[in-house]
Amino acid sequence: MKKTINQIPGIVLISVVMIMIISGCSIRKWEETVTKTLRVVTNKNGQTLGYSTTSGVSLLTDKGFAFKDLNKNGELDVYEDWRLSADERAADLASKLSIEEIAGLMLYSAHQAIPAGGGRFGAATYNAQPYAESGALPSDLSDQQIDFLTNDNLRHVLITSVESPEVAAVWNNNAQALCEGIGFGIPANNSSDPRHGTTADAEFNAGAGGSISMWPGSLGMAATFDPAVVKKFGEIASIEYRALGISTALSPQVDLATEPRWGRVSGTFGEDPQLAADMARGYVEGFQSSAGETEIASGWGYSSVNAMVKHWPGGGSGEGGRDAHYAYGKYAVYPGDNLSEQLTPFVNGAFDLEGPTGMASAVMPYYTISYNQDDVYHENVGNSYSKYMINDLLRGTYNYEGVVCTDWGVTHDVTAIDGFGSTPWGAESLTEAERHYKIIMAGVDQFGGNNDAGPVIEAYNMGVAEYGEAVMRARMEQSAVRLLKNIFRVGLFENPYLDVEKTKSTVGNPEYMQAGYEAQLKSIVLLKNSNNVLPLDQNTTVYIPKRYSPAMQGMFGGSAAEGSWTDPINMDIARQYFNITDNPDEADVALVVISSPSAGSGYNRADAQAGRNGYIPMSLQYGPYRAEFARDPSIAGGDPLENFTNRTFKGKTVTSSNTTDLNLVLDTYSKMKGKPVIVSISISNPMVFSEFEDKANAIVVNFRVQAQAILEILSGNTEPSGLLPLQMPVSMKVVEEQYEDVPHDMQCHVDTEGNTYDFGFGLNWSGVINDDRTAKYKK
């Protein structure tokens, strides 16, 4: 057992007590540091313990070592003994828990902001008052948080926005102190969706820190074609997460982006199975692995963050690109009969690690109904409800023994075909408790977005009625063991508390900011460089036209601000690289900064209200698109809220909401009167380049990076090295005719230079990149 890092909260030191225990002829020692609210015990050659002065926990000793008496029974229980394995401790604790306590473990909270003052996921109260009126500190627990931690025994909390790293650390300490004083003292296992994205207009200064390190999006990671980059990200992000009190990452998203219109393509590692598998492996290795003094056992420890890989068995094949957060996108289809390749990033990546942690410790199934893929029970239900997908395929065929957690809201009732937040696909006719029961019996351990233990307990009682108490108790304990192991392995039972000053110096420190910025540079792809217009000289005069940002509703709902014309990048930063003018006649070149076409959602309520079926195309081009080649009839369809099954959109027309980006390129081309036009595109999905590519002398694409990183490329300070992680289709016709479940099946755009915008293509200053990466991955 290795010695751990001493985590002492940054509070005024009151006293240090040296305790000496004499056992026979040997003398063993530990130091106890007492602060106003916490006690920290350092065992020599053992684990460091942290516990609250208000929780009622005291110390036990055995053979000279100190242990926390978490259940306050005056005895050293197996689960309290840090010398034993996580497996032994989890099994012991699970056997002691009541069904109500196990039900609490099986909950994963709805989204929690710190402080919870309002916003997209709703506001909470503090002493029965809205946050703004309560006088509460931002690090205080809300009434709702206290309730679900205390009364529902919930121990898995999903954290969204935090006011600052310091506030997050203090909130964590408050939450852990509350949990420690309840029952068996099970600590909170806090989690986060990805939170290391960039702020486009932020300036990078070497040696300066930030609120958290900023890295390219997942597609950008994939564009480096270097799994070592994503592993480095995991190593750094895990340290920052632990400093925020986060011990589970609801990531990576390893769905194959085989359907180019899907709204979540930007969160994937692209469409190639081998590249996505290698990226998934690097990501999970980086997050889960601890080494040296931070390691507890088998690669796990105080630098480890559980990785919840998503979304089993792959969510990237929704018919027509529609997303399963909504009933209109509930079906994943497999016209290429290619489910097996969708599994590659899981079974050959996240489940096949080189390090000692072995495999991702948790998995999240997607909302989708994997249409007609269950050839055993012949059910078309959401993946979390599917015994075939979870028990037979994931746990049986692929021997997965980690935690399986539903995506958020799968047991909630749905009231509208385009309603957000309720996704009980295939189980709409069941009660909420019946849905929980079906999910438990399919082999799932945990319910995302559910703060209420009631339906889980009802589900247990249903199982007792059907199978008897012994069978259901064993099934519930099975999930409890899996869930508890992930808490034990990262050291939370020993010390879940944070040193606030250490948090402040860790999160977003200069070293981590530098590493993220370097990854951004590696992710940028140069697609076109006619007549070597790039790189630009520092004395170049550049015209950067303002860009219109339309009012758009995001895929996850929410209201949009009014559209407006704004500078597309931070002009103060741009002036550090070039001479900037607002007059195209004075410019040597123009730089047009745009985003890829907004594909839309694939459904329109007005279309449905007009007596049609409501289904419309999702377009990857800016201009009007009429779906003349769309599938008719659809492969899948049917919903309790619809009286038809054919979801075709053939013959309907849509226009991208940001068609103004295309107009901006064409207008700038006209204004420049033959002078070079450089187009910089932030890409979220594949796109049709034929609408404007011949008007651009150079094209640079990025996947969510700081604008300064793009300027570094344009100025020649850094040579481009990124490669396309996706195919760029020649037309929407080939998009309609490709198969949702098959990668690399589109004819790609060929530009005026004769280059094909295919997977693995990219330029540097010397021309087309051909190196070890392209030799390994390029098709």
PDB file of N, CA and C in Angstrom, residues 35 97 126 181 211 213 229 267 309 314 334 354 361 379 425 450 553 562 641 654 671 675 694 751 760:
ATOM      1  N   THR A  35      -8.014  21.127  12.303  1.00  0.00           N
ATOM      2  CA  THR A  35      -8.365  22.481  11.897  1.00  0.00           C
ATOM      3  C   THR A  35      -9.745  22.806  12.451  1.00  0.00           C
ATOM      4  N   LEU A  97     -25.862  -2.702   3.788  1.00  0.00           N
ATOM      5  CA  LEU A  97     -26.775  -1.629   3.441  1.00  0.00           C
ATOM      6  C   LEU A  97     -28.218  -2.106   3.383  1.00  0.00           C
ATOM      7  N   TYR A 126     -32.399  28.044  -0.953  1.00  0.00           N
ATOM      8  CA  TYR A 126     -31.492  28.013   0.183  1.00  0.00           C
ATOM      9  C   TYR A 126     -32.280  28.553   1.379  1.00  0.00           C
ATOM     10  N   GLY A 181     -21.530  12.085   7.938  1.00  0.00           N
ATOM     11  CA  GLY A 181     -22.266  11.954   9.182  1.00  0.00           C
ATOM     12  C   GLY A 181     -23.529  11.125   9.073  1.00  0.00           C
ATOM     13  N   SER A 211      -9.114  29.761 -15.635  1.00  0.00           N
ATOM     14  CA  SER A 211     -10.091  29.125 -14.762  1.00  0.00           C
ATOM     15  C   SER A 211     -10.013  27.603 -14.859  1.00  0.00           C
ATOM     16  N   SER A 213      -7.837  24.514 -17.718  1.00  0.00           N
ATOM     17  CA  SER A 213      -7.089  24.389 -18.969  1.00  0.00           C
ATOM     18  C   SER A 213      -8.052  24.198 -20.137  1.00  0.00           C
ATOM     19  N   VAL A 229      -1.827  12.668 -27.352  1.00  0.00           N
ATOM     20  CA  VAL A 229      -2.361  13.987 -27.006  1.00  0.00           C
ATOM     21  C   VAL A 229      -3.576  13.843 -26.107  1.00  0.00           C
ATOM     22  N   GLY A 267     -18.871  15.971 -30.526  1.00  0.00           N
ATOM     23  CA  GLY A 267     -18.409  15.378 -29.274  1.00  0.00           C
ATOM     24  C   GLY A 267     -17.726  14.042 -29.435  1.00  0.00           C
ATOM     25  N   VAL A 309     -17.692   5.815 -20.129  1.00  0.00           N
ATOM     26  CA  VAL A 309     -17.632   5.872 -21.586  1.00  0.00           C
ATOM     27  C   VAL A 309     -19.058   5.801 -22.137  1.00  0.00           C
ATOM     28  N   GLY A 314     -23.371   2.718 -29.228  1.00  0.00           N
ATOM     29  CA  GLY A 314     -23.059   3.702 -30.257  1.00  0.00           C
ATOM     30  C   GLY A 314     -24.326   4.455 -30.616  1.00  0.00           C
ATOM     31  N   TYR A 334     -29.646   0.598 -38.982  1.00  0.00           N
ATOM     32  CA  TYR A 334     -28.447  -0.117 -39.429  1.00  0.00           C
ATOM     33  C   TYR A 334     -28.652  -0.658 -40.844  1.00  0.00           C
ATOM     34  N   GLU A 354      -4.166  -0.568 -21.761  1.00  0.00           N
ATOM     35  CA  GLU A 354      -2.832  -1.133 -21.570  1.00  0.00           C
ATOM     36  C   GLU A 354      -2.402  -1.068 -20.114  1.00  0.00           C
ATOM     37  N   SER A 361     -14.387   2.282 -16.106  1.00  0.00           N
ATOM     38  CA  SER A 361     -15.087   1.773 -14.933  1.00  0.00           C
ATOM     39  C   SER A 361     -16.597   1.921 -15.021  1.00  0.00           C
ATOM     40  N   GLU A 379     -37.120  -7.225 -28.943  1.00  0.00           N
ATOM     41  CA  GLU A 379     -37.672  -5.996 -28.399  1.00  0.00           C
ATOM     42  C   GLU A 379     -37.059  -4.787 -29.101  1.00  0.00           C
ATOM     43  N   TRP A 425     -38.000   5.538 -24.328  1.00  0.00           N
ATOM     44  CA  TRP A 425     -38.322   4.983 -25.642  1.00  0.00           C
ATOM     45  C   TRP A 425     -38.578   3.480 -25.581  1.00  0.00           C
ATOM     46  N   ASN A 450     -32.054  11.107 -11.771  1.00  0.00           N
ATOM     47  CA  ASN A 450     -33.123  10.759 -10.836  1.00  0.00           C
ATOM     48  C   ASN A 450     -32.662  11.018  -9.408  1.00  0.00           C
ATOM     49  N   GLN A 553     -31.828  28.023 -31.583  1.00  0.00           N
ATOM     50  CA  GLN A 553     -32.061  27.209 -30.401  1.00  0.00           C
ATOM     51  C   GLN A 553     -31.135  26.012 -30.460  1.00  0.00           C
ATOM     52  N   GLU A 562     -31.127  37.353 -29.607  1.00  0.00           N
ATOM     53  CA  GLU A 562     -31.366  37.911 -30.929  1.00  0.00           C
ATOM     54  C   GLU A 562     -30.089  37.851 -31.760  1.00  0.00           C
ATOM     55  N   LEU A 641     -47.361   8.990 -29.716  1.00  0.00           N
ATOM     56  CA  LEU A 641     -47.870  10.323 -29.999  1.00  0.00           C
ATOM     57  C   LEU A 641     -48.056  10.571 -31.492  1.00  0.00           C
ATOM     58  N   VAL A 654     -35.220  22.740 -46.790  1.00  0.00           N
ATOM     59  CA  VAL A 654     -34.757  23.503 -45.639  1.00  0.00           C
ATOM     60  C   VAL A 654     -33.590  24.392 -46.060  1.00  0.00           C
ATOM     61  N   LYS A 671     -15.893  41.868 -52.775  1.00  0.00           N
ATOM     62  CA  LYS A 671     -15.274  43.113 -52.313  1.00  0.00           C
ATOM     63  C   LYS A 671     -13.758  43.109 -52.488  1.00  0.00           C
ATOM     64  N   LYS A 675      -8.210  39.849 -54.909  1.00  0.00           N
ATOM     65  CA  LYS A 675      -7.193  39.650 -53.875  1.00  0.00           C
ATOM     66  C   LYS A 675      -7.550  38.425 -53.035  1.00  0.00           C
ATOM     67  N   ASP A 694     -14.378  27.404 -54.357  1.00  0.00           N
ATOM     68  CA  ASP A 694     -13.638  27.988 -55.475  1.00  0.00           C
ATOM     69  C   ASP A 694     -13.430  29.485 -55.313  1.00  0.00           C
ATOM     70  N   ASP A 751     -11.234  19.800 -54.471  1.00  0.00           N
ATOM     71  CA  ASP A 751     -11.134  21.252 -54.622  1.00  0.00           C
ATOM     72  C   ASP A 751     -10.435  21.651 -55.910  1.00  0.00           C
ATOM     73  N   GLY A 760      -8.493  11.846 -43.127  1.00  0.00           N
ATOM     74  CA  GLY A 760      -7.033  11.773 -43.074  1.00  0.00           C
ATOM     75  C   GLY A 760      -6.316  12.771 -43.951  1.00  0.00           C
TER      76      GLY A 760
END
